[in-house]
PDB file of C-alpha atoms in Angstrom:
ATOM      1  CA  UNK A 142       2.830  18.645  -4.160  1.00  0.00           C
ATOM      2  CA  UNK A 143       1.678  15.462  -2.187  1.00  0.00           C
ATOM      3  CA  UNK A 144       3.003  13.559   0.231  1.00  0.00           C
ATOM      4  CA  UNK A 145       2.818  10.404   1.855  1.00  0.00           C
ATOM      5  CA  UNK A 146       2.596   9.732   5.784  1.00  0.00           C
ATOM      6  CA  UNK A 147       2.222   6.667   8.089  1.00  0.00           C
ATOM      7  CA  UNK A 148      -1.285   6.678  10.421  1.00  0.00           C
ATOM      8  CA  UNK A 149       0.323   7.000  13.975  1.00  0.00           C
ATOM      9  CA  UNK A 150      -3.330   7.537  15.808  1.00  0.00           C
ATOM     10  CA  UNK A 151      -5.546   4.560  15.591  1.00  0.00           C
ATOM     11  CA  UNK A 152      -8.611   6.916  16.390  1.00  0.00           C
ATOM     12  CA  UNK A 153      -7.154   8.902  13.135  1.00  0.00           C
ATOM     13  CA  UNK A 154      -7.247   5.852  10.739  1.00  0.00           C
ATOM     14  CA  UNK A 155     -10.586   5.294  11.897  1.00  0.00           C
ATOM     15  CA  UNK A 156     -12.250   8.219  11.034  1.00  0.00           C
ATOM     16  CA  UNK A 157      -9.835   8.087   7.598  1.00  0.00           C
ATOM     17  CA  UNK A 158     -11.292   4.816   7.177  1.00  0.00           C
ATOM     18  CA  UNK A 159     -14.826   6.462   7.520  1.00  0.00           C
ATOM     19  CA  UNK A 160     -13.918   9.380   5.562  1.00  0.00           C
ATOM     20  CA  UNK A 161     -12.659   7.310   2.584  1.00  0.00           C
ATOM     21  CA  UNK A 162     -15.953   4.683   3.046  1.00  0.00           C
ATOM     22  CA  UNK A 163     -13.649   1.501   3.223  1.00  0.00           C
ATOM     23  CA  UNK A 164     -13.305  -1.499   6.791  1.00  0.00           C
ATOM     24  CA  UNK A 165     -11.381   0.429   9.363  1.00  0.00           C
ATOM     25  CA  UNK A 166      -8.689  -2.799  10.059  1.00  0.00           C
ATOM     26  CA  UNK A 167      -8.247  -1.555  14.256  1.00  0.00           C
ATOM     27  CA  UNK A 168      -4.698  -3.981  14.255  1.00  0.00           C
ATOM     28  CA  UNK A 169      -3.570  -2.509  11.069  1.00  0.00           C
ATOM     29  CA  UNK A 170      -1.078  -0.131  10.142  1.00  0.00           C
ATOM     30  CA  UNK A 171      -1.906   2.818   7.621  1.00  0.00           C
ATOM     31  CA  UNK A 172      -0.852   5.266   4.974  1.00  0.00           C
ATOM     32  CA  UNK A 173      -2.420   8.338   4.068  1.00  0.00           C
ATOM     33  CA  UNK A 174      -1.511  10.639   1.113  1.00  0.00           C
ATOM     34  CA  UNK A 175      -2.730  13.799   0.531  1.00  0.00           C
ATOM     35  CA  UNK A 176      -1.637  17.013  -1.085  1.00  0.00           C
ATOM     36  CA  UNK A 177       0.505  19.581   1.164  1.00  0.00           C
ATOM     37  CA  UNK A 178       1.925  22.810   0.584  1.00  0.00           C
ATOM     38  CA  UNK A 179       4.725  22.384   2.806  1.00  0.00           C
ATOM     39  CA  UNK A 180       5.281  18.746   3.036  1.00  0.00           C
ATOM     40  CA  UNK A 181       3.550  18.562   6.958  1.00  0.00           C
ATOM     41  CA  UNK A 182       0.176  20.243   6.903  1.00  0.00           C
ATOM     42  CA  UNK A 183      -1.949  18.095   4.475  1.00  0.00           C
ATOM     43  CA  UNK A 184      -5.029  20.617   2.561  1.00  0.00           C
ATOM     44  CA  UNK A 185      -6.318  17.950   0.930  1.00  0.00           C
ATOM     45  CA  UNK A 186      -6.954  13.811   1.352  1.00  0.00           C
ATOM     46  CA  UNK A 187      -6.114  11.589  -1.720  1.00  0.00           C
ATOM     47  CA  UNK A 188      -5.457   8.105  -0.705  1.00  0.00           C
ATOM     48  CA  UNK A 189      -5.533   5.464   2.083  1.00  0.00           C
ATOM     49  CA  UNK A 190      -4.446   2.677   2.450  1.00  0.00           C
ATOM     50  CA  UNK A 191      -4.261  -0.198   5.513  1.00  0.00           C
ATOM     51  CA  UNK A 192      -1.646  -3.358   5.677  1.00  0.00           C
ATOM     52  CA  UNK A 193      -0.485  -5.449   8.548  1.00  0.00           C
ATOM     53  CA  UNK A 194       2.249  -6.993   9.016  1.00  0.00           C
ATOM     54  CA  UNK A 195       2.567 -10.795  10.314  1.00  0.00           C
ATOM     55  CA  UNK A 196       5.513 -11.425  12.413  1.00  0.00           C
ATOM     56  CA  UNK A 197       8.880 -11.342   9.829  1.00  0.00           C
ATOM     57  CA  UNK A 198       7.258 -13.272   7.377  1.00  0.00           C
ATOM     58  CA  UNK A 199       4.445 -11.207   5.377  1.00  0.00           C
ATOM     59  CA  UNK A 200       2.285  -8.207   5.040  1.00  0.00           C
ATOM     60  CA  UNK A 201      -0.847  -7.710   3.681  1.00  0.00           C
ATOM     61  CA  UNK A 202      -2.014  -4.910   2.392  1.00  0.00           C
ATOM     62  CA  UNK A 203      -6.153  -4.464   3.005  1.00  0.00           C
ATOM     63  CA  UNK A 204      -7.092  -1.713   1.573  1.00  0.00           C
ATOM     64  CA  UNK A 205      -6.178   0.581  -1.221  1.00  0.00           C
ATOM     65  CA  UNK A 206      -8.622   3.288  -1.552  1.00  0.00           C
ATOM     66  CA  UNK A 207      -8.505   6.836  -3.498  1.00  0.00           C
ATOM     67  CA  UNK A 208     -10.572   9.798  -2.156  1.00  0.00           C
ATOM     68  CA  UNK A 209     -14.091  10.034  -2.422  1.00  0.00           C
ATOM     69  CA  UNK A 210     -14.938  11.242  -6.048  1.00  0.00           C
ATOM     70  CA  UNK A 211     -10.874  11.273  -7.093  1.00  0.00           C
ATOM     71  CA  UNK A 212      -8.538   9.115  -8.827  1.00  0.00           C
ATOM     72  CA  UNK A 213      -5.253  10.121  -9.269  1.00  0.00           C
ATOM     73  CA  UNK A 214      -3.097   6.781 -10.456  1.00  0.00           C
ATOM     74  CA  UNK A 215       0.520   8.125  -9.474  1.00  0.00           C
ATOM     75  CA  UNK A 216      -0.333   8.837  -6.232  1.00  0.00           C
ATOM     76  CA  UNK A 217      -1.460   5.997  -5.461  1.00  0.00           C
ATOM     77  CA  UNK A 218       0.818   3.786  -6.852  1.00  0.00           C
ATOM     78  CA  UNK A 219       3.878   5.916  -4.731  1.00  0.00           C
ATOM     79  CA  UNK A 220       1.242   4.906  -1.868  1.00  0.00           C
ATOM     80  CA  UNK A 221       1.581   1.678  -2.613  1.00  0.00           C
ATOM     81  CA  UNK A 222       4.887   1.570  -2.782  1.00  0.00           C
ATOM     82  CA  UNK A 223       6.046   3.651   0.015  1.00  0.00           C
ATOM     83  CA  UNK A 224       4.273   0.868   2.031  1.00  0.00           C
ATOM     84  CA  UNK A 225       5.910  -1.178   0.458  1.00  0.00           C
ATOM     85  CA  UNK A 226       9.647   0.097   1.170  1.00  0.00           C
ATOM     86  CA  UNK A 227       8.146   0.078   4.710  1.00  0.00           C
ATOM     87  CA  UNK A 228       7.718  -2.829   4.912  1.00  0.00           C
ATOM     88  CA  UNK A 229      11.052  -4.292   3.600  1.00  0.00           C
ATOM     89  CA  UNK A 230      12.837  -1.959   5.668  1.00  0.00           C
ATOM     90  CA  UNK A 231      10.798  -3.312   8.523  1.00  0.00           C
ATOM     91  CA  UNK A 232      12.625  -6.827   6.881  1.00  0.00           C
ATOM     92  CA  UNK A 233       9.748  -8.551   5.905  1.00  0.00           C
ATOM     93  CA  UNK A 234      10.654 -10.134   2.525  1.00  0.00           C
ATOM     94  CA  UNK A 235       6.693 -10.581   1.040  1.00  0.00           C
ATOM     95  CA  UNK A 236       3.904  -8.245   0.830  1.00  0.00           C
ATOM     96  CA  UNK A 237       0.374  -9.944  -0.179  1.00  0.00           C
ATOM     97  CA  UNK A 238      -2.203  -7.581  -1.902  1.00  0.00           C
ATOM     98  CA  UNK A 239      -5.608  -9.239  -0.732  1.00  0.00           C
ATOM     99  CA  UNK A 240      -8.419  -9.418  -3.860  1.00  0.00           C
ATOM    100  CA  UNK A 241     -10.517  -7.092  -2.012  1.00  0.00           C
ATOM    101  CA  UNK A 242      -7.916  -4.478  -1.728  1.00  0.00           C
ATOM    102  CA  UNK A 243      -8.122  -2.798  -5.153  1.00  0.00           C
ATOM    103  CA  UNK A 244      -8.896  -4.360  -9.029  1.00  0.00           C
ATOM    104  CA  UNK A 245      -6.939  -6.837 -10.526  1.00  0.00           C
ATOM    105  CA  UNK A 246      -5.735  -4.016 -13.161  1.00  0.00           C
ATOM    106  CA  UNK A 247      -4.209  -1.898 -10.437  1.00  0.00           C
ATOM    107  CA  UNK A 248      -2.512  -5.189  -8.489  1.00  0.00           C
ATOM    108  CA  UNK A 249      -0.917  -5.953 -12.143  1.00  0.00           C
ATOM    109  CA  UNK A 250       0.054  -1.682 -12.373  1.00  0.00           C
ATOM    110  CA  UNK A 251       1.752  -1.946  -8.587  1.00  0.00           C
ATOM    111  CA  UNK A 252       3.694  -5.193  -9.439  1.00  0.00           C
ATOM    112  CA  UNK A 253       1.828  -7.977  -8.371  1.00  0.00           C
ATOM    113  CA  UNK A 254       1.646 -11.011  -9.702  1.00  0.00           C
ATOM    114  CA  UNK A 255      -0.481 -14.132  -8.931  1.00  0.00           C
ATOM    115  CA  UNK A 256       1.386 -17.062  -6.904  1.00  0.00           C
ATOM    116  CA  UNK A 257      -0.024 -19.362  -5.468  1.00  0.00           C
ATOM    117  CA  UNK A 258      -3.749 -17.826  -6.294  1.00  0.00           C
ATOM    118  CA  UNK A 259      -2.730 -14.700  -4.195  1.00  0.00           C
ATOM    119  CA  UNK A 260      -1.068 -11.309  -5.703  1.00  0.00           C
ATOM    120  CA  UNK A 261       2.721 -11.417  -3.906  1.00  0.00           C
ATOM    121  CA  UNK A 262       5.422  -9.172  -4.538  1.00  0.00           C
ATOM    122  CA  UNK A 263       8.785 -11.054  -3.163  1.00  0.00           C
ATOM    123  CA  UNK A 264      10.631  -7.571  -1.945  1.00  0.00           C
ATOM    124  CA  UNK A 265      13.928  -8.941  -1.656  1.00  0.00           C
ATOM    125  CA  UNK A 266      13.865  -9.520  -5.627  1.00  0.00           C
ATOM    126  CA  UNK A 267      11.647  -6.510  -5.977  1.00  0.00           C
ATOM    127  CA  UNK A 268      14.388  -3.895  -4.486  1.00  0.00           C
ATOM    128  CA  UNK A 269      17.301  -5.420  -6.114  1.00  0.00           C
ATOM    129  CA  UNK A 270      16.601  -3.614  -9.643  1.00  0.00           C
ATOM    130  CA  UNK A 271      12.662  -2.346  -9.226  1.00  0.00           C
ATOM    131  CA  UNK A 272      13.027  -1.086 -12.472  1.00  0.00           C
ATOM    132  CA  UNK A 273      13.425  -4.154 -13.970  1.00  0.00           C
ATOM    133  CA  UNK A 274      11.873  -6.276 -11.750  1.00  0.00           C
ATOM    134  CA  UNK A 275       9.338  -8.396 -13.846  1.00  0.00           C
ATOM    135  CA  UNK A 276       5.922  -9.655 -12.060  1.00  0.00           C
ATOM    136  CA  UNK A 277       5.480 -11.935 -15.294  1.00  0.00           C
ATOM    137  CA  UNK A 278       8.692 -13.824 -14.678  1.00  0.00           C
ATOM    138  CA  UNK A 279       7.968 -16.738 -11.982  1.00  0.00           C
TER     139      UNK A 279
END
């Protein structure tokens, strides 16, 4: 099974950030996934990913990177959006996906949409059904 943990070390998300070849962000936050046998003790790295958070207005997710060499789509989407229910429990109502953070097919696959000529999820909307929330519907 994987699982999916917040960065508490900043000297931990750098070397992530080294071992995954992406901008270590040093006043970011991060998520790591990786595959455990017991839910604590990750065996083996499969995503990372680095957001901060401005004030109780937005976040921005940075980064989304899969492990060197591996791609696994589901786990990085729950990566995605476990920083995402983060950060709306946090109660910051928008998360911004920058265009450097990951392809414009995966923003679309996570639930972005373009407004405003940046990919935005509006949370608030988002957790209200996120099964039938619609990024095509302005």
């Amino acid at each position: 099974m994987f699982t999916v943990k917040p960065v508490r070390e900043k000297e931990l998300q750098e070397a992530l950030a080294k071992v995954f070849g992406c901008e270590y962000f040093p006043d970011s936050y991060a998520f790591l996934a990786g595959n455990s046998d017991d839910g604590e003790t990750l065996t083996s790295l499969l995503g990372f990913s680095q957001f901060m958070m401005n004030s109780d207005r937005d976040a921005v997710i940075l980064n989304v990177t899969p492990a060197p060499n591996y791609y696994d789509e589901e786990v990085i989407i729950i990566m995605v959006r476990t920083l995402m229910n983060f950060v709306y429990r946090a109660g910051i109502p928008v998360i911004y996906l920058d265009d450097a953070a990951c392809s414009e097919d995966e923003a679309k696959k996570f639930g972005f949409r373009r407004v405003d000529d940046r990919w935005c999820i509006d949370l608030k909307k988002f957790y209200i059904s996120p099964c039938h929330y619609n990024p095509d519907e302005k």
